[in-house]
XYZ file of C-alpha atoms in Angstrom:
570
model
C -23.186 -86.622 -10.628
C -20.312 -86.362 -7.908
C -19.235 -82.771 -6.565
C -15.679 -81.692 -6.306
C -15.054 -78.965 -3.683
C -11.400 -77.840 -2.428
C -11.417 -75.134 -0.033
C -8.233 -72.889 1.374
C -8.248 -70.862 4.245
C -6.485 -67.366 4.692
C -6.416 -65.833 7.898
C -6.879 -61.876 7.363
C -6.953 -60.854 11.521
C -6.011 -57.201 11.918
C -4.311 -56.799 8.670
C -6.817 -54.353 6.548
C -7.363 -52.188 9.831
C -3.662 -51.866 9.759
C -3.304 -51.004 6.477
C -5.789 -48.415 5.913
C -4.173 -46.581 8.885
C -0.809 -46.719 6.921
C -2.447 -45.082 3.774
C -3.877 -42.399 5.510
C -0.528 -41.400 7.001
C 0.655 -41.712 3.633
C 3.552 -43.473 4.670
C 3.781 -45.764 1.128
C 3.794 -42.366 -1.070
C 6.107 -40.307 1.216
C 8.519 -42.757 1.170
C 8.338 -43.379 -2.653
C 9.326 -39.696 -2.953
C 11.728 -39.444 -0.510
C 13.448 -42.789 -1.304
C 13.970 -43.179 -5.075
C 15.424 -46.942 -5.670
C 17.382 -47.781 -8.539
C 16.292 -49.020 -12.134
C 16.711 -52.771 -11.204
C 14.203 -52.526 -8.748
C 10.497 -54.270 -10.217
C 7.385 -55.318 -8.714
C 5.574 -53.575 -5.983
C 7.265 -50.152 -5.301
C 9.651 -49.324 -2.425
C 7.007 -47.728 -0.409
C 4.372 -50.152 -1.044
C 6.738 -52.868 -0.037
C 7.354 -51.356 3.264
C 3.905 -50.673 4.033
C 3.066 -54.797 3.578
C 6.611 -55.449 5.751
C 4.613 -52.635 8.676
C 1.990 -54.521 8.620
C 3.925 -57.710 9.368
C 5.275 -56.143 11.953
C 2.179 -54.698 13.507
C 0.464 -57.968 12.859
C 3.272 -60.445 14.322
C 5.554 -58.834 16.622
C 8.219 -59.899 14.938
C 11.122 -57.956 13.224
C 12.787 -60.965 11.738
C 13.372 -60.358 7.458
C 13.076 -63.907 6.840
C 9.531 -64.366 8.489
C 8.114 -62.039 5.847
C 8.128 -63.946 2.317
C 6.253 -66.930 3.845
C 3.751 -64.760 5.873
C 2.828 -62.819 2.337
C 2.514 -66.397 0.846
C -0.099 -66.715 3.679
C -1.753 -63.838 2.773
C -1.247 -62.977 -0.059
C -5.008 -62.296 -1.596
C -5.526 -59.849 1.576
C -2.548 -58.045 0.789
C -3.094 -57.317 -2.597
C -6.664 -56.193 -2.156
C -5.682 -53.900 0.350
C -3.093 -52.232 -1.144
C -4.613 -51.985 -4.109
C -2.229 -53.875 -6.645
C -0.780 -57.709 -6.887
C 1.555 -58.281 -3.968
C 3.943 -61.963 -4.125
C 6.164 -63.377 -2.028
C 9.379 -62.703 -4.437
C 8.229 -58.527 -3.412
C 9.081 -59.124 -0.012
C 12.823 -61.489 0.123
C 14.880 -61.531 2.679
C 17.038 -59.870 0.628
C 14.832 -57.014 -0.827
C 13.937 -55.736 2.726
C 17.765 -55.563 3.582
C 17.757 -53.553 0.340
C 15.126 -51.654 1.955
C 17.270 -50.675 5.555
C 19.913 -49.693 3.197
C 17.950 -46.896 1.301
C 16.203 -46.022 4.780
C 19.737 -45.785 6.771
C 20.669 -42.730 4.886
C 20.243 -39.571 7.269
C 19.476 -36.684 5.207
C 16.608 -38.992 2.678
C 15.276 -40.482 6.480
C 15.157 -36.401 7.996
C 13.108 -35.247 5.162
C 11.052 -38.018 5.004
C 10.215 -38.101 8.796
C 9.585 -34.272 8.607
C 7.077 -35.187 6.116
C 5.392 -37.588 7.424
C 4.954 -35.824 10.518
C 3.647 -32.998 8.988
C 0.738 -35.450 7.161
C -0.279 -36.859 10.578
C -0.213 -33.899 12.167
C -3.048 -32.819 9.534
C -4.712 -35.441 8.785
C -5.074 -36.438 12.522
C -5.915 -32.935 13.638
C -3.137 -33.254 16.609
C -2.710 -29.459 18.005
C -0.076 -30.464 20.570
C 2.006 -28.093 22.222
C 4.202 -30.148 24.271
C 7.274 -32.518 23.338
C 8.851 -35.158 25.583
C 12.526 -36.058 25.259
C 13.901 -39.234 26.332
C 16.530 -42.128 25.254
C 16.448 -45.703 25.764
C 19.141 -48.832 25.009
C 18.598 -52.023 23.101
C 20.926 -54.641 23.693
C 22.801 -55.920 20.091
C 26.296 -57.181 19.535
C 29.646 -55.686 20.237
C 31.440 -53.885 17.292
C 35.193 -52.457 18.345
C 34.555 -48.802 17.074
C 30.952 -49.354 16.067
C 27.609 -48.834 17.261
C 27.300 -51.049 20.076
C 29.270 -50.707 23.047
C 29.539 -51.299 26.848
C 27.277 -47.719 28.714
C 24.771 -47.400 30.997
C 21.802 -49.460 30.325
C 18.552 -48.563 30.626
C 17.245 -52.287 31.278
C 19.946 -52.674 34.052
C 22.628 -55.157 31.670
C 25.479 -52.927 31.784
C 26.973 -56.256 31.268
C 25.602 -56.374 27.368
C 26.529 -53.771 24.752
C 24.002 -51.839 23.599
C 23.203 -48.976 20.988
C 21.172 -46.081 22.148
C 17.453 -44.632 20.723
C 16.780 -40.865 21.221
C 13.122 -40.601 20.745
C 10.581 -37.355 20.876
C 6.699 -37.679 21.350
C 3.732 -35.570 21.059
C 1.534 -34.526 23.737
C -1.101 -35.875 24.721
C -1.147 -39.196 22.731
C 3.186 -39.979 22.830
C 3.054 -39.941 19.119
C 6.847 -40.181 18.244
C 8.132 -37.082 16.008
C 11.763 -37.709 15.816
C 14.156 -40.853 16.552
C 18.026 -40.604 16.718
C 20.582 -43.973 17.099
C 23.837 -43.604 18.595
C 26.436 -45.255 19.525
C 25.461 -47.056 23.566
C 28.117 -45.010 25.460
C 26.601 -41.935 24.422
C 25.829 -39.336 27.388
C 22.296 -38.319 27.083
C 23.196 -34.335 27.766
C 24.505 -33.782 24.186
C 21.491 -35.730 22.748
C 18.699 -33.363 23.138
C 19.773 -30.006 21.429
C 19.771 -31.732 17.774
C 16.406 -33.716 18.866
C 14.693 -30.214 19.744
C 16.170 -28.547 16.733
C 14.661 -31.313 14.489
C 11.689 -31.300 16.329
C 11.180 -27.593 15.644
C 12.538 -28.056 12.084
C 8.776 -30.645 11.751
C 6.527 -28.369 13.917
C 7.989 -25.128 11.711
C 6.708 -22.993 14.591
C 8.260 -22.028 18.032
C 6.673 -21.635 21.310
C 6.672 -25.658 22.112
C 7.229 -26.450 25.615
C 9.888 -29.627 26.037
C 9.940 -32.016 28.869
C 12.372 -34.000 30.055
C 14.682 -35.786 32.688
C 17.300 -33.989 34.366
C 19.710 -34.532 31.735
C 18.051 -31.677 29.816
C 18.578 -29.431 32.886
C 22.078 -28.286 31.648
C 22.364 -24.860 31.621
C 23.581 -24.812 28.082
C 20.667 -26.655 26.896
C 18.239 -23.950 29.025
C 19.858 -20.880 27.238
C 19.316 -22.863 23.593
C 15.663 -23.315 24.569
C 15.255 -19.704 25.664
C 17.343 -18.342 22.898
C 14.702 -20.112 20.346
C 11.442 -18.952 22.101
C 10.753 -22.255 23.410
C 9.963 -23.831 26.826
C 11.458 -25.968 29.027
C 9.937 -28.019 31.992
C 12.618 -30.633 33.654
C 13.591 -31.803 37.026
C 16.975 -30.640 38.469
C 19.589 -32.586 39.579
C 21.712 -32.847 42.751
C 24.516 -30.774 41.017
C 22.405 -28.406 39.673
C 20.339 -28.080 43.178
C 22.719 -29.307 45.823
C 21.117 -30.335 49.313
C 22.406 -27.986 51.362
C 20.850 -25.015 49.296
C 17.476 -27.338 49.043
C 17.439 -27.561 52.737
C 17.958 -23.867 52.758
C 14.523 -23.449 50.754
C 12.996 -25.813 52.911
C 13.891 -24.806 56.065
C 11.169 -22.200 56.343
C 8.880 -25.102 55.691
C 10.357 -27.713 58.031
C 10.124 -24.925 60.778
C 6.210 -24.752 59.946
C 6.964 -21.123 59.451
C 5.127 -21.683 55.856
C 2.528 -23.371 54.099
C 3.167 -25.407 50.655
C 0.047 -25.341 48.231
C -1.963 -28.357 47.884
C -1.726 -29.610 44.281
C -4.330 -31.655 42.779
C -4.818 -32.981 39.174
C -7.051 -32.530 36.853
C -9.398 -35.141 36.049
C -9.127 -36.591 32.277
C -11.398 -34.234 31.019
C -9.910 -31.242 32.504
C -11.908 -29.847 35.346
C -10.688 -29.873 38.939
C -12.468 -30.780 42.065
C -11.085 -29.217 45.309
C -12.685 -31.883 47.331
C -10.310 -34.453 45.774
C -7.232 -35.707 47.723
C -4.191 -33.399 46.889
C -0.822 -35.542 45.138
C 1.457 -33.028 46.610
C 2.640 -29.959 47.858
C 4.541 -27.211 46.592
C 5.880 -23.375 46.451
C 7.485 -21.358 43.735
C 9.608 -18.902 43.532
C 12.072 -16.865 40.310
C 15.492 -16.950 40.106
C 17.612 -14.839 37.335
C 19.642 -16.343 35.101
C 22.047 -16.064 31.986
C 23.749 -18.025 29.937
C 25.510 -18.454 26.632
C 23.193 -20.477 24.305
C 25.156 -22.590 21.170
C 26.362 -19.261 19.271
C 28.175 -17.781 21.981
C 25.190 -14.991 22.465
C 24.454 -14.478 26.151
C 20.565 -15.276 27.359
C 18.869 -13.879 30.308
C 15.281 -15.208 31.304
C 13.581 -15.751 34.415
C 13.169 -19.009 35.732
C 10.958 -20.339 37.847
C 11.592 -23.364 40.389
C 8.876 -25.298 41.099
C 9.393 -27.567 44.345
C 7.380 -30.643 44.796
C 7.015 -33.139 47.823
C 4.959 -36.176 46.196
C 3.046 -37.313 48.824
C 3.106 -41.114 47.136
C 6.832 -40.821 46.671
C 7.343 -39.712 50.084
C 5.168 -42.477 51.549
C 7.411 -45.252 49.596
C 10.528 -43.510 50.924
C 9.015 -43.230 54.697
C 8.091 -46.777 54.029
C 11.602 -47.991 52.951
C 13.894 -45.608 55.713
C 11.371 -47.337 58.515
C 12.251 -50.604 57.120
C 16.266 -50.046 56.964
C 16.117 -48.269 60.484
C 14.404 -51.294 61.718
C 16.889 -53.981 60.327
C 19.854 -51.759 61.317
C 18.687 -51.913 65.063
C 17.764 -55.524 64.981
C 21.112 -56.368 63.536
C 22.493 -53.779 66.298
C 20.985 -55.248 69.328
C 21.948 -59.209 68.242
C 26.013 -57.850 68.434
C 27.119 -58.779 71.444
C 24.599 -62.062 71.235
C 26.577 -64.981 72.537
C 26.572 -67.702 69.615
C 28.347 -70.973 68.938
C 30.922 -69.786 66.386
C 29.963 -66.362 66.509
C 33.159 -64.283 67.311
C 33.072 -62.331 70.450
C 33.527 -58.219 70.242
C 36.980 -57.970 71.995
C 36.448 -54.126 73.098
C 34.488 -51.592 72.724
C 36.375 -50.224 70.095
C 35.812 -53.348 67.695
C 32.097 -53.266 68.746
C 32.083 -49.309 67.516
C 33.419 -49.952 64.044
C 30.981 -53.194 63.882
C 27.838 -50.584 64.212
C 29.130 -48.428 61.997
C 29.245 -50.771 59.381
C 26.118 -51.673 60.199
C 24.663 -48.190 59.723
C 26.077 -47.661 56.502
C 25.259 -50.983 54.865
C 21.368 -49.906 56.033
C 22.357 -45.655 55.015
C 20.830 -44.653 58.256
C 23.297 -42.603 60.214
C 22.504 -40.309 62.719
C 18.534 -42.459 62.473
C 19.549 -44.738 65.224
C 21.345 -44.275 68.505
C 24.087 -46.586 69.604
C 25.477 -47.397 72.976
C 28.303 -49.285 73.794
C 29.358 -50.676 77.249
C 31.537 -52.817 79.152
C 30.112 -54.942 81.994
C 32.757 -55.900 84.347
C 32.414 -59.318 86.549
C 34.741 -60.317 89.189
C 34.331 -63.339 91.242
C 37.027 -65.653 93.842
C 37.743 -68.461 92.181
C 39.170 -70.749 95.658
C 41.802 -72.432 96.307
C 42.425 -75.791 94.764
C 45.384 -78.036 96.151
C 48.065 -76.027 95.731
C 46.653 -73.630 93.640
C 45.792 -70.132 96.028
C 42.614 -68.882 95.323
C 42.591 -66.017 92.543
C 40.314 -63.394 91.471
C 38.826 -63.887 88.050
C 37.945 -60.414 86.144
C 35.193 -61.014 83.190
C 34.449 -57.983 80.441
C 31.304 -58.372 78.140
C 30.774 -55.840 75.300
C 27.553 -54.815 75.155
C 25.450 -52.854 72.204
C 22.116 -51.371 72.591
C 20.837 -49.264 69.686
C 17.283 -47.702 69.307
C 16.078 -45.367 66.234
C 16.411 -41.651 67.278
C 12.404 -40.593 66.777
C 13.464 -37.049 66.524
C 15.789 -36.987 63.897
C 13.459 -39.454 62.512
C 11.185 -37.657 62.124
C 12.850 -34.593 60.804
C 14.268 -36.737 57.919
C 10.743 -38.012 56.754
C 9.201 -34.645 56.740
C 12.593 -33.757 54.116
C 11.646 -36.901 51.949
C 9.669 -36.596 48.403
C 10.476 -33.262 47.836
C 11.921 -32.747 43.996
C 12.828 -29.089 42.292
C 11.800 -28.223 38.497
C 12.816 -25.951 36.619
C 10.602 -23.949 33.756
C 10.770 -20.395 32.065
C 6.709 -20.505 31.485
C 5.241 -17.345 33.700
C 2.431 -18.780 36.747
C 0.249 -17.876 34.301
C 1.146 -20.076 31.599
C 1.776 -23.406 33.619
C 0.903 -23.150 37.040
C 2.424 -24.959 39.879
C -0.514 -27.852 39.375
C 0.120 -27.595 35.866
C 3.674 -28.055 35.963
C 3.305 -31.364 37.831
C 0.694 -32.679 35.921
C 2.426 -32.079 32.821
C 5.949 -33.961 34.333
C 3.923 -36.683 35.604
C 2.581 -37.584 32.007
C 6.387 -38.174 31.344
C 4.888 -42.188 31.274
C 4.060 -41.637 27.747
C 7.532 -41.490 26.216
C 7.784 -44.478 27.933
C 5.412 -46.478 27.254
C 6.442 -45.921 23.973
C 9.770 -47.225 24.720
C 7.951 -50.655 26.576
C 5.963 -50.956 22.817
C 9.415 -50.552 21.048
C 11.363 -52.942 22.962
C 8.565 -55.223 23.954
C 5.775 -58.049 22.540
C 4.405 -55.619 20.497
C 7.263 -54.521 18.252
C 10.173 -56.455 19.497
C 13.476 -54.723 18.724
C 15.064 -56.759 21.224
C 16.652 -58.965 20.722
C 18.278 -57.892 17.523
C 18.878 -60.208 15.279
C 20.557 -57.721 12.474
C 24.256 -57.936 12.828
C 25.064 -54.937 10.088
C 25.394 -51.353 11.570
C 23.409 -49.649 9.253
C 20.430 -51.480 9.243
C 20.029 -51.857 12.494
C 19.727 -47.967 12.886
C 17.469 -48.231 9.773
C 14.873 -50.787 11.230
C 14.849 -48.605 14.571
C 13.519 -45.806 12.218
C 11.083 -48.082 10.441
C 9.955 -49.541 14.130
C 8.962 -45.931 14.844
C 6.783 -45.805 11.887
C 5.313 -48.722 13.260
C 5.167 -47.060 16.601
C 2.930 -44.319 15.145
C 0.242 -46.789 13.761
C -0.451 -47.870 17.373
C -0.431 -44.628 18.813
C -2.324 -42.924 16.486
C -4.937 -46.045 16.489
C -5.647 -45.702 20.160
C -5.403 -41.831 20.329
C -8.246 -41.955 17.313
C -10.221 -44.852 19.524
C -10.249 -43.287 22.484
C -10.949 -39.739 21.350
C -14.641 -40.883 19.772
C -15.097 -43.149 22.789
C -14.392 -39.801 24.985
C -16.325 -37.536 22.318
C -19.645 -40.121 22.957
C -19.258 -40.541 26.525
C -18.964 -43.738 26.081
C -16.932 -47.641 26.497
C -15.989 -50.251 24.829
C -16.923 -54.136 26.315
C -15.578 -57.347 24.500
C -12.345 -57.010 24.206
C -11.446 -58.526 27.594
C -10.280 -62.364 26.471
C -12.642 -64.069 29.307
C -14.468 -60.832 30.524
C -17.067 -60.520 27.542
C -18.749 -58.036 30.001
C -15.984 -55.917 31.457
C -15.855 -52.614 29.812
C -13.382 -49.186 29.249
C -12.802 -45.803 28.193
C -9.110 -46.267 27.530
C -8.634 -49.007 25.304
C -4.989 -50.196 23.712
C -4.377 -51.077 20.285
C -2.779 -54.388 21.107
C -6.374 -55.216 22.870
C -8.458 -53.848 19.627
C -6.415 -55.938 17.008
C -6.496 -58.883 19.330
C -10.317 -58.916 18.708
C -9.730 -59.230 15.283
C -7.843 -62.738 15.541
C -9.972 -65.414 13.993
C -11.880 -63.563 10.962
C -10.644 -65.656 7.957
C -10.887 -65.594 4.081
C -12.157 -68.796 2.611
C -11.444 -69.848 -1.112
C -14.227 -72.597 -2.061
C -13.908 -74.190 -5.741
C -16.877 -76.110 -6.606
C -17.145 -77.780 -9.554
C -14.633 -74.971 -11.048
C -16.606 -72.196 -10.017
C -14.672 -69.902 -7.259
C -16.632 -68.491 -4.097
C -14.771 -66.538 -1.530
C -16.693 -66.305 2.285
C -14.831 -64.020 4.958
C -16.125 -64.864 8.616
C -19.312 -62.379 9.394
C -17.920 -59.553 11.366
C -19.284 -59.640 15.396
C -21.256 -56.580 16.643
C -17.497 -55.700 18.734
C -15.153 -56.077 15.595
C -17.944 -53.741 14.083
C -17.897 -51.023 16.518
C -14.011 -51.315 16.698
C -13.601 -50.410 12.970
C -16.203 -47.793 13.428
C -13.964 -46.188 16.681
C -10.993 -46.957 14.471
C -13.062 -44.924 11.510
C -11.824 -48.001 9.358
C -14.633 -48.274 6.676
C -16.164 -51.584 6.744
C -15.488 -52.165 2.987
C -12.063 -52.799 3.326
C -13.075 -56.554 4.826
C -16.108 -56.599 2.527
C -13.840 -56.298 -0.378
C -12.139 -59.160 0.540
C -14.286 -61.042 -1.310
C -15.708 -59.207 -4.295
C-alpha cells in the first residue's frame, strides 16, 4: 500500500513574541475604540489589522504596504492563532492599510488614543519615570510646494533633500516614546517643545516631571512655561543665552587656580558611587534670579541654578583636534617662502602677511601660533663684461617662520570642554553629579531616533507620496517603537533583578555573554523555528521546530508564555 505525504513549511520566527507584547499594551482594543471605521469595513477589525501590519513591521523592517498581503499569505496559520481569530490576506491589501493611515492621520482620534495607550503601558509595565527627554529628528521624503516636506536643516547632514520633521518625547530610564509630533521640515525646533510638554503632561496627568533637552529648549519663554506648571527643566545653554565673554568671566577665578571645580563621577548602573573611580568632569554651581512671562502673559520668578561642566573626554578630543590644526597651520607656515618650481614667490612682506593670515583662519587658530616675517637682503658685484660696467645686484627673499605660542596654548586648552546647564531643581533634588548624569543619558532619545530611521523600522526612505499618511505611519512606527523598547526594558530588568546574563545570542560567539541585551539581538535568535503542515494519507499533523534552551530563556526574560508557540500546533 503506497503512502502519500505533502508537507508545507511556515516560518513563525519572532512573530508570537511580538504579538503577545502588542496585546498586553492593548494596542488592538485601544485603537478599536478610539478609531471607529465605517460600516463597509468586514473581516478582522481595524485594530486587529494593525496589530498583524506591527508585527510585519517588527518582524521585517520594512514599511512598504504592498509587502504585507503576501507576507500574511506566508503566515497566515501563525497569525490567526495568535491573534485569536482567522486572519487572510484580503484583511491586510494594499489598499486597506492606506485606509488604515487615513483613520490614524486624524489629530484629535491619534491624541486620545496615544494618551491611552500610554497610560496602559505605564500600568501594566510598572514604569515610575520621572524624567522626559525632548528631541526632533528629519526624514528625508519628497518635495511638496506648500506641503510637508521642504528644504531645513537636516539632521542627517542632506540639507540638499527635503525633509519633514518628527518631534518625539521618551521616558526615563528605558526611552519609551510618549508623544510624537510631524511638521513641516523647515520647522524651528524652539516652538516645538511647549505643545510636546503640554501633551506629555496631559498623559502623565501629574506635574512635577523634570524635561531634558538640547539648547533649543533653553528659551526663556519655554523656562517660565515649565516653571509656571510646576515642572522641571534640565538643558544646556547656548552661546546667546551664555555668551563667552560672561563664561570667561565665571571661569576666570578657575583659570587663575584661585578655585577648585568638584570632581564629578557617575553612578554605576545600579546606583551606588565609588569615589575611587576616575571622575568624567568637573564642575561648580551657582543661582541666578530670574523672571519671565510664561504663555499667558503672567510674570514667573524662580531660581535657577547653572551648572558648569568641563568634560574631561570632550576636552581631550578638543585638545586633541586644536594640537592637530596648530600643527598643520605652522607646517603650512614655515613651507611659505619654500622655493618651488611653479610655486609663486611672496613679493613683500606685506603679501607674505595676508598669506599667514589666511592660513590661520582656514586652521581657526589665531593668536595659537606666532608669525614672523622678514626680508633678507643680498648684494653682490656683478663685473664688468665687454662693455657692460660692472653693477651691483640687490636680492630680497621673504621669509616666514611661525611656531605655536605654548602660553596662550595652553591657556586655551585649560578653557576647552567646559559647557553651562541650566535647571530650577534645588542641590538637593539633582545635584551637580546628578545633573550630568541625567544630560548624558540624552543617548536614549536617540537611539530611538537610529531604531526609527534605521534597519530596524526603516522610515527612510519613504516610499508614501500622500501627506497624510506619511504623518500617520510615523505615528504607527512609534507604536512599533514601543514594542522594542518595552521588550528590552522588560529583558533587561529580570536579567538585572537575577544578577544575571544572557549567552547565545552572539551569531558566531555561542559563548559570549551580557547584561544589556537589544531586542533586535533577542528576535534574531528566534529566526529559523518553523511550522510544518504534514498530510499523510489525509490525516493532518502540524510539528513546530523544538524550542533551544536560549529561545527558552528568552521568552521566559521576555515573560512570553511558552504556549503561545505550543499552540501553534494544537
Amino acid at each position: 500500500m503506497s503512502t502519500t505525504i505533502t508537507a508545507t513549511h511556515e516560518r513563525v520566527d519572532d512573530i508570537p513574541a511580538i504579538i503577545v507584547h502588542l496585546k498586553n499594551m492593548r494596542v488592538a482594543e485601544l485603537l478599536d475604540t478610539h478609531f471607529q471605521p465605517n460600516g463597509n469595513w468586514q473581516g478582522l477589525s481595524l485594530g486587529g489589522t494593525t496589530v498583524v501590519w506591527l508585527a510585519f513591521i517588527l518582524s521585517e523592517g520594512d514599511h512598504r504596504l504592498y509587502r504585507v498581503e503576501p507576507w500574511v499569505t506566508a503566515h497566515q496559520r501563525t497569525l490567526s492563532r495568535c491573534i485569536g481569530r482567522k486572519v487572510t490576506p484580503r484583511d491586510l491589501t494594499d489598499d486597506r492599510l492606506a485606509t488604515i493611515l487615513d483613520y490614524l492621520s486624524v489629530a484629535e482620534r491619534w491624541g486620545a488614543f496615544e494618551r491611552a495607550l500610554n497610560q496602559s503601558v505605564l500600568r501594566v509595565y510598572d514604569l515610575q519615570g520621572r524624567v522626559a527627554r525632548l528631541d526632533t529628528t528629519t526624514a528625508a521624503a519628497y518635495v511638496t510646494p506648500e506641503g510637508l516636506f521642504q528644504l531645513g536643516h537636516s539632521k542627517d547632514h542632506r540639507p540638499d533633500l527635503p525633509q519633514v520633521k518628527v518631534s518625539m518625547s521618551v521616558l526615563d530610564p528605558l526611552g519609551l516614546p510618549l508623544t510624537t509630533t510631524v511638521v513641516a521640515g523647515q520647522t524651528a525646533d524652539d516652538p516645538l517643545y511647549l505643545p510636546e510638554i503640554a501633551k506629555v503632561r496631559q498623559s502623565a496627568g501629574t506635574t512635577g516631571l523634570t524635561y531634558v533637552g538640547d539648547c533649543k529648549m533653553a528659551a526663556l519663554g519655554t523656562r517660565a512655561e515649565i516653571v509656571a506648571h510646576q515642572d522641571y527643566y534640565l538643558c544646556p545653554l547656548s552661546a546667546k543665552q551664555m555668551p563667552e565673554a560672561e563664561l570667561d568671566c565665571i571661569l576666570d577665578p578657575v583659570l587663575r587656580d584661585a578655585f577648585a571645580p568638584s570632581a564629578i563621577r557617575l553612578p554605576h548602573a545600579d546606583g551606588t558611587l565609588d569615589e575611587t573611580d576616575e571622575p568624567v568632569a568637573m564642575g561648580l554651581a551657582y543661582t541666578v534670579d530670574l523672571s519671565a512671562p510664561d504663555q499667558s502673559g503672567q510674570s514667573q520668578t524662580w531660581q535657577e541654578r547653572r551648572l558648569v561642566v568641563r568634560s574631561l573626554a570632550l576636552a581631550a578630543r578638543q585638545e586633541q583636534s586644536l594640537r592637530q590644526r596648530v600643527a598643520r597651520a605652522v607646517t603650512e607656515l614655515n613651507a611659505l617662502d619654500n622655493r618651488k618650481q611653479g610655486k609663486p614667490r611672496l613679493s613683500d612682506e606685506a603679501a607674505a602677511s595676508h598669506a599667514a593670515s589666511a592660513i590661520l583662519a582656514k586652521h581657526r587658530v589665531e593668536g595659537l601660533v606666532t608669525v614672523t616675517v622678514t626680508t633678507d637682503v643680498h648684494e653682490y658685484v656683478k663685473r664688468r663684461y665687454g662693455t657692460r660696467p660692472a653693477t651691483t645686484v640687490r636680492s630680497e627673499r621673504v621669509r616666514v617662520w611661525a611656531a605655536s605660542n605654548e602660553v596662550t596654548l595652553a591657556h586655551t586648552v585649560r578653557r576647552l570642554g567646559w559647557r553651562v546647564y541650566a535647571t530650577n531643581h534645588t542641590a538637593e533634588a539633582l545635584s551637580l553629579a546628578q545633573g550630568v548624569a541625567a544630560y548624558r543619558s540624552e543617548y536614549l532619545i536617540e537611539q530611538g531616533f537610529g531604531r526609527l530611521k534605521g534597519r530596524s523600522l526603516a522610515l527612510t526612505p519613504l516610499f508614501l507620496h500622500n501627506e497624510q499618511r506619511v504623518v500617520a505611519l510615523i505615528c504607527l512606527l512609534s507604536i512599533a517603537l514601543r514594542v522594542l523598547v518595552l521588550i528590552q526594558f522588560v529583558v533587561r530588568r529580570n536579567l538585572q533583578q537575577a544578577d544575571a546574563t544572557l549567552k547565545g545570542i552572539y551569531p558566531g560567539q555561542p559563548g559570549r555573554s551580557t547584561a544589556q541585551p537589544t531586542t533586535e539581538m533577542l528576535l534574531l535568535a528566534f529566526r529559523g523555528v518553523t511550522l510544518s503542515r504534514i498530510k499523510v494519507n489525509g490525516q493532518l499533523i502540524y510539528h513546530l521546530t523544538p524550542l533551544n534552551t536560549v529561545q527558552r530563556r528568552i521568552l521566559a526574560l521576555m515573560e512570553v508564555p511558552l504556549g503561545i508557540y505550543a499552540g501553534l500546533v494544537t
